[in-house]
Amino acid sequence: MRNREFRDAIYEQFARISKALASPKRLELLDLLCQGERSVEVLAKSTGLSVANASQHLHTLRAARLIEAEKRGLFVVYHLADRQVCDLLSAIRLLAEARLADIEQITRQFMKSHPNLEPVDRETLRERVLSGAVTLLDVRPKEEYLAGHIPGALCVPLEELEERLDGLPRDQEIVAYCRGPYCVLAVEAVERLKARGFEAHRMEDGIVEWRSLGLPVEEAVSAAESQHRNRGDA
Amino acid sequence: MRNREFRDAIYEQFARISKALASPKRLELLDLLCQGERSVEVLAKSTGLSVANASQHLHTLRAARLIEAEKRGLFVVYHLADRQVCDLLSAIRLLAEARLADIEQITRQFMKSHPNLEPVDRETLRERVLSGAVTLLDVRPKEEYLAGHIPGALCVPLEELEERLDGLPRDQEIVAYCRGPYCVLAVEAVERLKARGFEAHRMEDGIVEWRSLGLPVEEAVSAAESQHRNRGDA
DNA sequence: CTAGTATTCAATGAATTACTTGAGTATATG
DNA sequence: CATATACTCAAGTAATTCATTGAATACTAG
């Protein structure tokens, strides 16, 4: 039956996409690439992979045409081939959160082992920010802050946190946020702040959730935006 | 590093979803289940799998909580666990179509080997339907027709086509549609109609595309719907 | 042209996954 | 109660995928 051959061929192609996604490490790599372009070395480091292994995973992602590589001098910089890839990742994340009870349990356990990280929810935060009773920190890399952040938030990338401690209020509550519930930048930031005697909390949701709820997002405009587009990682 | 363990655990969970999707046959099974519930036997037959093999694929889909099973007498009827699964599938399909050139080539080649199947696009169809110059056939199973069809379309499931030939006009153009570009029901229908001397064409898009374009869809109401829910395959 | 760095490639063995076969379970029918 | 039907399970083999290792390539700086 010719129909069967056709269908087999077509679904084989669809499966190229899903097979590329069928690995935790590759999902993590894609998640990172959703935030912006990265070199192999950086990707390997952030995911805990060996460079050779990361390179191979990137190769399979590339074979599925989910990402593209660009050689820049000594580095190979990878970026998503299509914005739709982010959508696909969120769809997976959403489904996983909705259907897999294990995820909730894992996060709960993680929070338990980090007992100082009492998360702050959106509603509470909005109130406190509006009343000026709180200092809000965006601890993601600067480019991501420029691409969109919660109004009133300060741009304090995690790497710069130590240098900027002097500028932060010791008499006021500090709330840190990052990309979302599975991003640990804010967790790290809050731990460091607490260790220094600040009163810090973490907002559970990140910019993605904030945005998708239709809440206001401030964007840095043209100049910064195009700079981000052209140079990527600074 | 505790963060790493957490991330590994979380991405491991996300990967449960994508691993379940990482097989052409499982994608096909899910596609079928997007149309409505089905028994193992029916699924096996439509996908060309052995029953035991289909059962195992269904088992892995179930382990990823993408589908659910319900025993009804002698049959086990499977259905999607969540509407979001359809969204995920379309996301994959969309990305695949956008990025994988092979898909276009495969469809083109299929159309070449079925040269009589000149497809009809939406715009042309709308004009012709409005002017009454065309008879529109929905050749999907009856339940799917009931769940939503293009206004003015007749319900003529492919299996019943032969018996209903007498009711179709020989002096007028006939256009058949089904689920979408990768569904071959309409292709088959057009071939049979042409063999009988009808002037038949196939609409390239299916109900899914029609719907997602915001075009009007007629739905059969309560009675028929609940009948569909309770009995499934007739 | 040499040395050094970033990345990829190729080869290996370990681990997973796919499909088949045949047996086993549950439900309906005579 | 025996039999047929629809499905699942277990075991085995073939095929694929994985991470690791060490070598090869590509580019830069001196």
Coordinates of C-alpha atoms (C1' of nucleotides) in Angstrom, one line a residue:
Chain A
M1 CA 0.0 0.0 0.0
R2 CA 1.5 3.3 -1.1
N3 CA -0.3 5.3 1.5
R4 CA 1.5 3.4 4.2
E5 CA 4.9 4.2 2.7
F6 CA 4.0 7.9 2.6
R7 CA 2.8 8.0 6.1
D8 CA 5.8 6.1 7.4
A9 CA 8.1 8.5 5.6
I10 CA 6.3 11.5 7.0
Y11 CA 6.1 10.3 10.5
E12 CA 9.8 9.3 10.3
Q13 CA 10.5 13.0 9.6
F14 CA 8.4 14.2 12.5
A15 CA 10.2 11.8 14.7
R16 CA 13.5 13.4 13.7
I17 CA 12.4 16.3 15.8
S18 CA 11.1 14.4 18.7
K19 CA 14.1 12.1 18.8
A20 CA 16.4 15.0 19.0
L21 CA 14.5 16.2 22.0
A22 CA 14.5 12.7 23.7
S23 CA 17.4 13.4 26.0
P24 CA 17.5 15.4 29.3
K25 CA 20.8 16.9 28.4
R26 CA 19.6 18.0 24.9
L27 CA 16.6 19.6 26.5
E28 CA 18.8 21.5 28.9
L29 CA 21.0 22.6 26.0
L30 CA 18.0 23.9 24.1
D31 CA 16.7 25.6 27.2
L32 CA 20.0 27.5 27.5
L33 CA 19.9 28.3 23.8
C34 CA 16.5 29.7 24.2
Q35 CA 18.1 32.4 26.4
G36 CA 20.5 33.3 23.7
E37 CA 23.5 32.0 21.7
R38 CA 26.3 30.2 23.5
S39 CA 29.6 28.6 22.6
V40 CA 30.2 24.9 23.0
E41 CA 32.5 25.4 26.0
V42 CA 29.9 27.5 27.8
L43 CA 27.1 25.0 27.1
A44 CA 29.2 22.1 28.2
K45 CA 30.1 23.8 31.5
S46 CA 26.5 24.9 32.3
T47 CA 25.1 21.5 31.6
G48 CA 27.9 19.5 33.3
L49 CA 28.8 17.7 30.1
S50 CA 32.3 17.0 28.8
V51 CA 33.0 19.2 25.8
A52 CA 33.2 16.3 23.4
N53 CA 29.9 15.0 24.6
A54 CA 28.2 18.4 24.4
S55 CA 29.5 18.7 20.9
Q56 CA 27.9 15.5 19.9
H57 CA 24.6 16.4 21.4
L58 CA 24.8 19.7 19.6
H59 CA 25.5 17.7 16.5
T60 CA 22.3 15.7 16.8
L61 CA 20.3 18.8 17.5
R62 CA 21.8 20.3 14.5
A63 CA 20.9 17.3 12.4
A64 CA 17.3 17.8 13.4
R65 CA 17.7 21.4 12.3
L66 CA 16.7 22.7 15.7
I67 CA 19.9 24.7 16.1
E68 CA 22.5 26.3 13.9
A69 CA 26.2 26.9 14.3
E70 CA 28.3 29.8 13.4
K71 CA 32.0 29.9 13.5
R72 CA 33.4 33.0 15.1
G73 CA 37.1 32.9 15.2
L74 CA 38.2 30.3 17.5
F75 CA 34.7 29.6 18.8
V76 CA 31.6 27.9 17.4
V77 CA 28.5 29.7 18.6
Y78 CA 25.3 27.9 18.5
H79 CA 21.8 29.4 18.4
L80 CA 18.3 28.2 17.9
A81 CA 17.2 27.7 14.3
D82 CA 13.7 29.0 15.0
R83 CA 11.8 30.7 17.7
Q84 CA 9.3 27.9 17.4
V85 CA 11.8 25.6 19.2
C86 CA 11.1 27.6 22.4
D87 CA 7.4 27.1 22.0
L88 CA 7.9 23.4 21.6
L89 CA 10.0 23.3 24.7
S90 CA 7.4 25.2 26.7
A91 CA 4.8 22.8 25.4
I92 CA 6.8 19.9 26.7
R93 CA 7.4 21.6 30.0
L94 CA 3.8 22.5 30.4
L95 CA 2.6 19.0 29.7
A96 CA 5.2 17.6 32.0
E97 CA 4.2 19.9 34.8
A98 CA 0.6 19.2 34.3
R99 CA 0.8 15.4 34.1
L100 CA 3.9 14.2 35.9
A101 CA 3.4 14.3 39.6
D102 CA 7.1 13.5 40.1
I103 CA 8.1 17.0 39.1
E104 CA 6.1 18.6 41.9
Q105 CA 7.7 16.2 44.3
I106 CA 11.2 16.8 43.1
T107 CA 10.8 20.6 43.4
R108 CA 9.3 20.2 46.8
Q109 CA 12.1 18.1 48.0
F110 CA 14.7 20.6 46.5
M111 CA 13.0 23.4 48.4
K112 CA 13.0 21.4 51.6
S113 CA 16.8 21.0 51.3
H114 CA 17.1 24.7 50.8
P115 CA 14.8 25.7 53.7
N116 CA 15.8 29.4 53.6
L117 CA 14.3 29.8 50.2
E118 CA 10.7 30.5 51.1
P119 CA 9.4 31.6 47.7
V120 CA 7.3 34.7 47.2
D121 CA 4.3 34.5 44.9
R122 CA 3.3 37.0 42.3
E123 CA 0.4 38.6 44.2
T124 CA 2.4 39.3 47.3
L125 CA 5.3 40.6 45.3
R126 CA 3.1 43.0 43.3
E127 CA 1.7 44.5 46.5
R128 CA 5.1 44.9 48.0
V129 CA 6.7 46.3 44.9
L130 CA 3.8 48.8 44.5
S131 CA 4.2 49.9 48.1
G132 CA 7.9 50.4 47.6
A133 CA 8.6 48.0 50.5
V134 CA 10.8 45.7 48.5
T135 CA 13.8 45.8 46.2
L136 CA 13.4 43.6 43.2
L137 CA 16.4 42.0 41.6
D138 CA 16.6 40.5 38.1
V139 CA 19.6 38.1 38.5
R140 CA 19.7 36.8 34.9
P141 CA 22.5 37.8 32.5
K142 CA 22.3 41.4 31.4
E143 CA 21.1 40.6 27.8
E144 CA 18.1 38.8 29.1
Y145 CA 17.3 41.7 31.4
L146 CA 17.5 44.1 28.4
A147 CA 15.2 41.8 26.4
G148 CA 12.5 42.2 29.0
H149 CA 12.1 42.5 32.7
I150 CA 9.6 43.1 35.4
P151 CA 9.1 46.9 35.8
G152 CA 11.1 48.3 38.7
A153 CA 13.5 45.4 38.8
L154 CA 17.2 46.1 39.1
C155 CA 19.6 44.4 36.7
V156 CA 22.0 42.5 38.9
P157 CA 23.4 39.4 37.1
L158 CA 24.4 36.7 39.5
E159 CA 28.1 37.0 38.5
E160 CA 28.0 40.7 39.5
L161 CA 26.1 40.2 42.7
E162 CA 29.1 40.3 45.0
E163 CA 30.5 43.6 43.6
R164 CA 27.1 45.2 43.9
L165 CA 26.2 44.3 47.5
D166 CA 27.0 47.8 48.7
G167 CA 24.3 49.2 46.6
L168 CA 21.6 47.0 48.1
P169 CA 19.5 48.0 51.1
R170 CA 20.1 46.1 54.4
D171 CA 17.0 47.5 56.0
Q172 CA 14.6 46.4 53.3
E173 CA 13.4 43.1 51.9
I174 CA 15.0 41.9 48.7
V175 CA 13.3 39.7 46.2
A176 CA 15.2 38.0 43.4
Y177 CA 13.8 36.3 40.3
C178 CA 15.2 34.7 37.2
R179 CA 13.9 32.6 34.4
G180 CA 11.4 30.4 36.1
P181 CA 10.8 27.7 38.6
Y182 CA 13.5 25.4 37.2
C183 CA 16.1 28.1 36.9
V184 CA 18.4 28.2 39.9
L185 CA 19.9 31.6 39.5
A186 CA 17.6 33.2 42.0
V187 CA 18.0 30.4 44.4
E188 CA 21.8 30.9 44.3
A189 CA 21.4 34.7 44.6
V190 CA 19.1 34.4 47.7
E191 CA 21.5 32.0 49.4
R192 CA 24.4 34.4 48.9
L193 CA 22.4 37.4 50.0
K194 CA 21.2 35.6 53.2
A195 CA 24.8 34.5 53.9
R196 CA 25.7 38.2 53.9
G197 CA 22.9 39.2 56.3
F198 CA 20.4 40.5 53.8
E199 CA 16.7 39.7 54.1
A200 CA 16.2 38.0 50.8
H201 CA 13.5 36.0 49.2
R202 CA 13.0 34.3 45.9
M203 CA 10.1 34.7 43.5
E204 CA 9.0 31.3 42.4
D205 CA 7.8 32.4 38.9
G206 CA 10.2 33.8 36.4
I207 CA 9.9 36.2 33.5
V208 CA 8.3 33.6 31.3
E209 CA 5.4 33.0 33.7
W210 CA 5.1 36.7 34.4
R211 CA 4.9 37.5 30.7
S212 CA 2.5 34.7 29.9
L213 CA 0.1 36.0 32.5
G214 CA -0.1 39.2 30.6
L215 CA 1.6 41.2 33.3
P216 CA 3.6 44.2 32.3
V217 CA 7.1 43.8 31.0
E218 CA 9.6 46.5 30.5
E219 CA 11.9 46.2 27.5
A220 CA 15.1 48.0 26.8
V221 CA 14.7 49.5 23.3
S222 CA 16.3 49.6 19.9
A223 CA 20.0 50.3 20.8
A224 CA 20.3 47.8 23.5
E225 CA 18.1 45.3 21.6
S226 CA 20.1 45.5 18.4
Q227 CA 23.3 45.3 20.4
H228 CA 22.0 42.1 21.9
R229 CA 21.1 40.7 18.5
N230 CA 24.5 41.5 17.0
R231 CA 26.9 40.6 19.8
G232 CA 25.1 38.1 21.9
D233 CA 27.2 37.2 24.9
A234 CA 29.3 40.1 26.0
Chain B
M1 CA 26.5 20.6 43.5
R2 CA 23.0 20.3 44.7
N3 CA 21.7 22.5 41.9
R4 CA 23.0 20.1 39.3
E5 CA 21.1 17.1 40.9
F6 CA 17.9 19.1 40.9
R7 CA 18.3 20.1 37.3
D8 CA 19.2 16.6 36.2
A9 CA 16.1 15.3 38.0
I10 CA 13.8 17.9 36.4
Y11 CA 15.1 17.5 32.9
E12 CA 14.9 13.8 33.3
Q13 CA 11.2 14.2 33.9
F14 CA 10.8 16.5 30.9
A15 CA 12.6 13.9 28.8
R16 CA 10.0 11.3 29.8
I17 CA 7.6 13.2 27.6
S18 CA 9.9 13.7 24.7
K19 CA 11.2 10.1 24.8
A20 CA 7.7 8.9 24.6
L21 CA 7.3 11.0 21.4
A22 CA 10.6 9.8 19.9
S23 CA 9.2 7.2 17.6
P24 CA 7.3 7.6 14.3
K25 CA 4.8 4.9 15.2
R26 CA 4.0 6.5 18.6
L27 CA 3.5 9.9 16.9
E28 CA 1.1 8.2 14.5
L29 CA -0.8 6.6 17.3
L30 CA -1.1 9.9 19.1
D31 CA -2.2 11.6 16.0
L32 CA -5.0 9.0 15.7
L33 CA -5.9 9.4 19.3
C34 CA -6.2 13.2 18.7
Q35 CA -9.1 12.4 16.5
G36 CA -10.8 10.4 19.2
E37 CA -10.6 7.3 21.3
R38 CA -9.6 4.0 19.7
S39 CA -9.2 0.4 20.7
V40 CA -5.8 -1.3 20.5
E41 CA -6.9 -3.4 17.5
V42 CA -8.0 -0.4 15.5
L43 CA -4.9 1.5 16.4
A44 CA -2.7 -1.5 15.4
K45 CA -4.5 -1.8 12.1
S46 CA -4.4 1.9 11.1
T47 CA -0.7 2.1 11.9
G48 CA 0.3 -1.2 10.4
L49 CA 1.7 -2.5 13.7
S50 CA 1.2 -5.9 15.1
V51 CA -1.2 -5.9 18.0
A52 CA 1.4 -6.8 20.6
N53 CA 3.7 -4.1 19.3
A54 CA 1.0 -1.5 19.3
S55 CA 0.1 -2.5 22.8
Q56 CA 3.7 -2.0 23.9
H57 CA 3.9 1.4 22.3
L58 CA 0.7 2.3 24.0
H59 CA 2.2 1.2 27.2
T60 CA 5.1 3.5 26.9
L61 CA 2.8 6.4 26.0
R62 CA 0.8 5.6 29.0
A63 CA 3.9 5.5 31.2
A64 CA 4.6 9.1 30.1
R65 CA 1.0 9.9 31.0
L66 CA 0.2 11.1 27.6
I67 CA -2.7 8.7 27.2
E68 CA -5.1 6.8 29.4
A69 CA -6.7 3.4 29.0
E70 CA -10.2 2.3 29.9
K71 CA -11.4 -1.2 29.7
R72 CA -14.8 -1.6 28.2
G73 CA -16.0 -5.2 28.1
L74 CA -13.7 -7.1 25.8
F75 CA -11.9 -3.9 24.5
V76 CA -9.4 -1.6 25.9
V77 CA -10.1 1.9 24.7
Y78 CA -7.3 4.5 24.7
H79 CA -7.7 8.2 24.7
L80 CA -5.5 11.2 25.2
A81 CA -4.8 12.2 28.8
D82 CA -4.9 15.9 27.9
R83 CA -5.8 18.1 25.1
Q84 CA -2.4 19.7 25.4
V85 CA -1.0 16.6 23.8
C86 CA -2.5 17.6 20.5
D87 CA -0.9 21.0 20.9
L88 CA 2.4 19.4 21.4
L89 CA 2.0 17.3 18.3
S90 CA 1.0 20.3 16.2
A91 CA 4.1 22.1 17.5
I92 CA 6.2 19.2 16.4
R93 CA 4.5 19.0 13.0
L94 CA 4.8 22.8 12.5
L95 CA 8.5 22.8 13.3
A96 CA 9.1 19.8 11.1
E97 CA 7.3 21.4 8.2
A98 CA 9.1 24.6 8.7
R99 CA 12.6 23.2 9.1
L100 CA 12.8 19.8 7.4
A101 CA 13.0 20.2 3.6
D102 CA 12.6 16.4 3.2
I103 CA 9.0 16.7 4.2
E104 CA 8.1 18.9 1.3
Q105 CA 10.0 16.6 -1.0
I106 CA 8.3 13.5 0.3
T107 CA 4.8 15.0 -0.2
R108 CA 5.7 16.3 -3.6
Q109 CA 6.9 12.9 -4.6
F110 CA 3.7 11.3 -3.2
M111 CA 1.6 13.7 -5.2
K112 CA 3.6 12.9 -8.3
S113 CA 2.8 9.2 -8.0
H114 CA -0.8 10.2 -7.6
P115 CA -1.0 12.6 -10.5
N116 CA -4.8 12.9 -10.5
L117 CA -4.9 14.5 -7.1
E118 CA -4.5 18.1 -8.0
P119 CA -5.2 19.7 -4.6
V120 CA -7.7 22.5 -4.1
D121 CA -6.7 25.4 -1.9
R122 CA -8.9 27.0 0.7
E123 CA -9.6 30.3 -1.2
T124 CA -10.7 28.6 -4.3
L125 CA -12.8 26.2 -2.3
R126 CA -14.6 28.9 -0.4
E127 CA -15.5 30.7 -3.6
R128 CA -16.8 27.5 -5.2
V129 CA -18.7 26.4 -2.2
L130 CA -20.3 29.8 -1.8
S131 CA -21.3 29.9 -5.4
G132 CA -22.8 26.4 -5.1
A133 CA -20.6 25.1 -7.9
V134 CA -19.1 22.4 -5.8
T135 CA -20.2 19.4 -3.6
L136 CA -18.0 19.2 -0.5
L137 CA -17.4 15.8 1.1
D138 CA -16.1 15.2 4.6
V139 CA -14.6 11.7 4.3
R140 CA -13.5 11.2 7.9
P141 CA -15.3 8.8 10.2
K142 CA -18.7 10.0 11.2
E143 CA -17.8 10.8 14.8
E144 CA -15.2 13.3 13.6
Y145 CA -17.7 14.9 11.3
L146 CA -20.0 15.3 14.2
A147 CA -17.3 16.8 16.4
G148 CA -16.8 19.6 13.8
H149 CA -16.9 20.0 10.0
I150 CA -16.8 22.7 7.3
P151 CA -20.2 24.2 6.9
G152 CA -22.0 22.7 4.0
A153 CA -20.0 19.6 3.9
L154 CA -21.7 16.2 3.5
C155 CA -20.7 13.4 5.9
V156 CA -19.5 10.6 3.7
P157 CA -17.0 8.4 5.6
L158 CA -14.6 6.7 3.2
E159 CA -16.0 3.3 4.1
E160 CA -19.4 4.3 3.0
L161 CA -18.3 6.0 -0.1
E162 CA -19.2 3.2 -2.5
E163 CA -22.7 2.8 -1.2
R164 CA -23.4 6.5 -1.5
L165 CA -22.1 7.1 -5.0
D166 CA -25.7 7.3 -6.3
G167 CA -26.4 10.4 -4.2
L168 CA -23.5 12.3 -5.6
P169 CA -23.7 14.6 -8.6
R170 CA -22.0 13.6 -11.8
D171 CA -22.4 17.0 -13.5
Q172 CA -20.7 18.9 -10.7
E173 CA -17.3 19.1 -9.2
I174 CA -16.7 17.2 -6.0
V175 CA -14.1 18.2 -3.4
A176 CA -13.1 15.9 -0.6
Y177 CA -11.3 16.8 2.6
C178 CA -10.2 14.9 5.7
R179 CA -7.8 15.6 8.6
G180 CA -5.1 17.4 7.0
P181 CA -2.2 17.2 4.5
Y182 CA -0.8 14.0 6.0
C183 CA -4.1 12.2 6.1
V184 CA -4.8 10.1 3.1
L185 CA -8.5 9.5 3.4
A186 CA -9.3 12.2 0.9
V187 CA -6.6 11.0 -1.4
E188 CA -8.2 7.6 -1.4
A189 CA -11.7 9.0 -1.8
V190 CA -10.7 11.1 -4.8
E191 CA -9.0 8.2 -6.5
R192 CA -12.1 6.1 -6.1
L193 CA -14.4 8.8 -7.3
K194 CA -12.2 9.5 -10.4
A195 CA -12.2 5.8 -11.1
R196 CA -16.0 6.0 -11.2
G197 CA -16.0 8.9 -13.6
F198 CA -16.7 11.7 -11.1
E199 CA -14.9 15.0 -11.3
A200 CA -13.2 15.0 -7.9
H201 CA -10.6 17.0 -6.3
R202 CA -8.9 17.0 -2.9
M203 CA -8.6 19.9 -0.5
E204 CA -5.0 20.0 0.7
D205 CA -5.9 21.4 4.2
G206 CA -8.0 19.5 6.6
I207 CA -10.2 20.4 9.4
V208 CA -7.4 21.2 11.7
E209 CA -5.9 23.8 9.4
W210 CA -9.4 25.2 8.6
R211 CA -10.1 25.6 12.3
S212 CA -6.8 27.1 13.2
L213 CA -7.3 29.8 10.6
G214 CA -10.4 30.9 12.5
L215 CA -12.7 29.8 9.6
P216 CA -16.2 28.7 10.6
V217 CA -16.8 25.2 11.8
E218 CA -20.2 23.6 12.2
E219 CA -20.6 21.2 15.2
A220 CA -23.2 18.6 15.8
V221 CA -24.6 19.2 19.3
S222 CA -25.2 17.5 22.6
A223 CA -26.9 14.3 21.5
A224 CA -24.5 13.3 18.9
E225 CA -21.5 14.5 20.9
S226 CA -22.4 12.5 24.0
Q227 CA -23.1 9.5 21.8
H228 CA -19.6 9.8 20.4
R229 CA -18.1 10.0 23.9
N230 CA -20.0 6.9 25.1
R231 CA -19.7 4.6 22.2
G232 CA -16.6 5.7 20.2
D233 CA -16.1 3.6 17.2
A234 CA -19.4 2.5 15.8
Chain C
dC1 C1' 55.7 28.4 10.9
dT2 C1' 54.9 26.9 15.7
dA3 C1' 52.3 26.4 19.8
dG4 C1' 48.0 26.7 21.9
dT5 C1' 43.0 26.6 22.1
dA6 C1' 38.2 25.3 20.7
dT7 C1' 35.9 22.0 18.6
dT8 C1' 34.9 17.8 16.0
dC9 C1' 35.6 13.1 14.6
dA10 C1' 36.1 8.0 15.1
dA11 C1' 36.1 3.9 17.7
dT12 C1' 34.9 1.3 21.7
dG13 C1' 32.0 -1.0 25.0
dA14 C1' 27.8 -0.3 27.9
dA15 C1' 23.1 0.6 28.1
dT16 C1' 18.5 1.2 25.9
dT17 C1' 15.1 0.4 22.8
dA18 C1' 12.5 -2.1 19.0
dC19 C1' 10.0 -5.9 17.2
dT20 C1' 8.8 -10.8 17.3
dT21 C1' 7.2 -14.9 19.3
dG22 C1' 4.6 -17.5 22.4
dA23 C1' 2.3 -17.8 26.7
dG24 C1' -1.0 -15.8 29.9
dT25 C1' -5.2 -13.0 31.6
dA26 C1' -9.7 -11.3 31.4
dT27 C1' -14.2 -11.0 29.3
dA28 C1' -17.9 -12.4 26.5
dT29 C1' -20.6 -16.1 23.9
dG30 C1' -22.5 -20.6 22.9
Chain D
dC1 C1' -18.1 -24.8 31.5
dA2 C1' -15.6 -24.5 27.2
dT3 C1' -14.2 -21.5 23.6
dA4 C1' -13.1 -17.4 21.2
dT5 C1' -11.6 -12.7 21.3
dA6 C1' -8.9 -8.7 22.8
dC7 C1' -5.2 -7.6 25.0
dT8 C1' -0.9 -7.8 27.9
dC9 C1' 3.3 -9.8 29.5
dA10 C1' 8.0 -12.0 29.3
dA11 C1' 12.0 -13.4 26.9
dG12 C1' 15.1 -13.1 23.3
dT13 C1' 17.6 -11.0 19.6
dA14 C1' 18.7 -7.2 16.6
dA15 C1' 19.5 -2.5 16.2
dT16 C1' 20.3 2.1 18.1
dT17 C1' 22.0 5.2 21.2
dC18 C1' 25.3 6.7 24.9
dA19 C1' 29.5 8.5 27.1
dT20 C1' 34.3 8.1 27.0
dT21 C1' 38.7 8.2 25.0
dG22 C1' 42.3 9.8 22.1
dA23 C1' 43.3 11.7 17.7
dA24 C1' 42.4 15.1 14.1
dT25 C1' 41.0 19.7 12.4
dA26 C1' 40.6 24.8 12.4
dC27 C1' 41.8 28.9 13.8
dT28 C1' 44.7 32.6 16.5
dA29 C1' 48.7 34.6 18.4
dG30 C1' 53.3 35.0 18.5

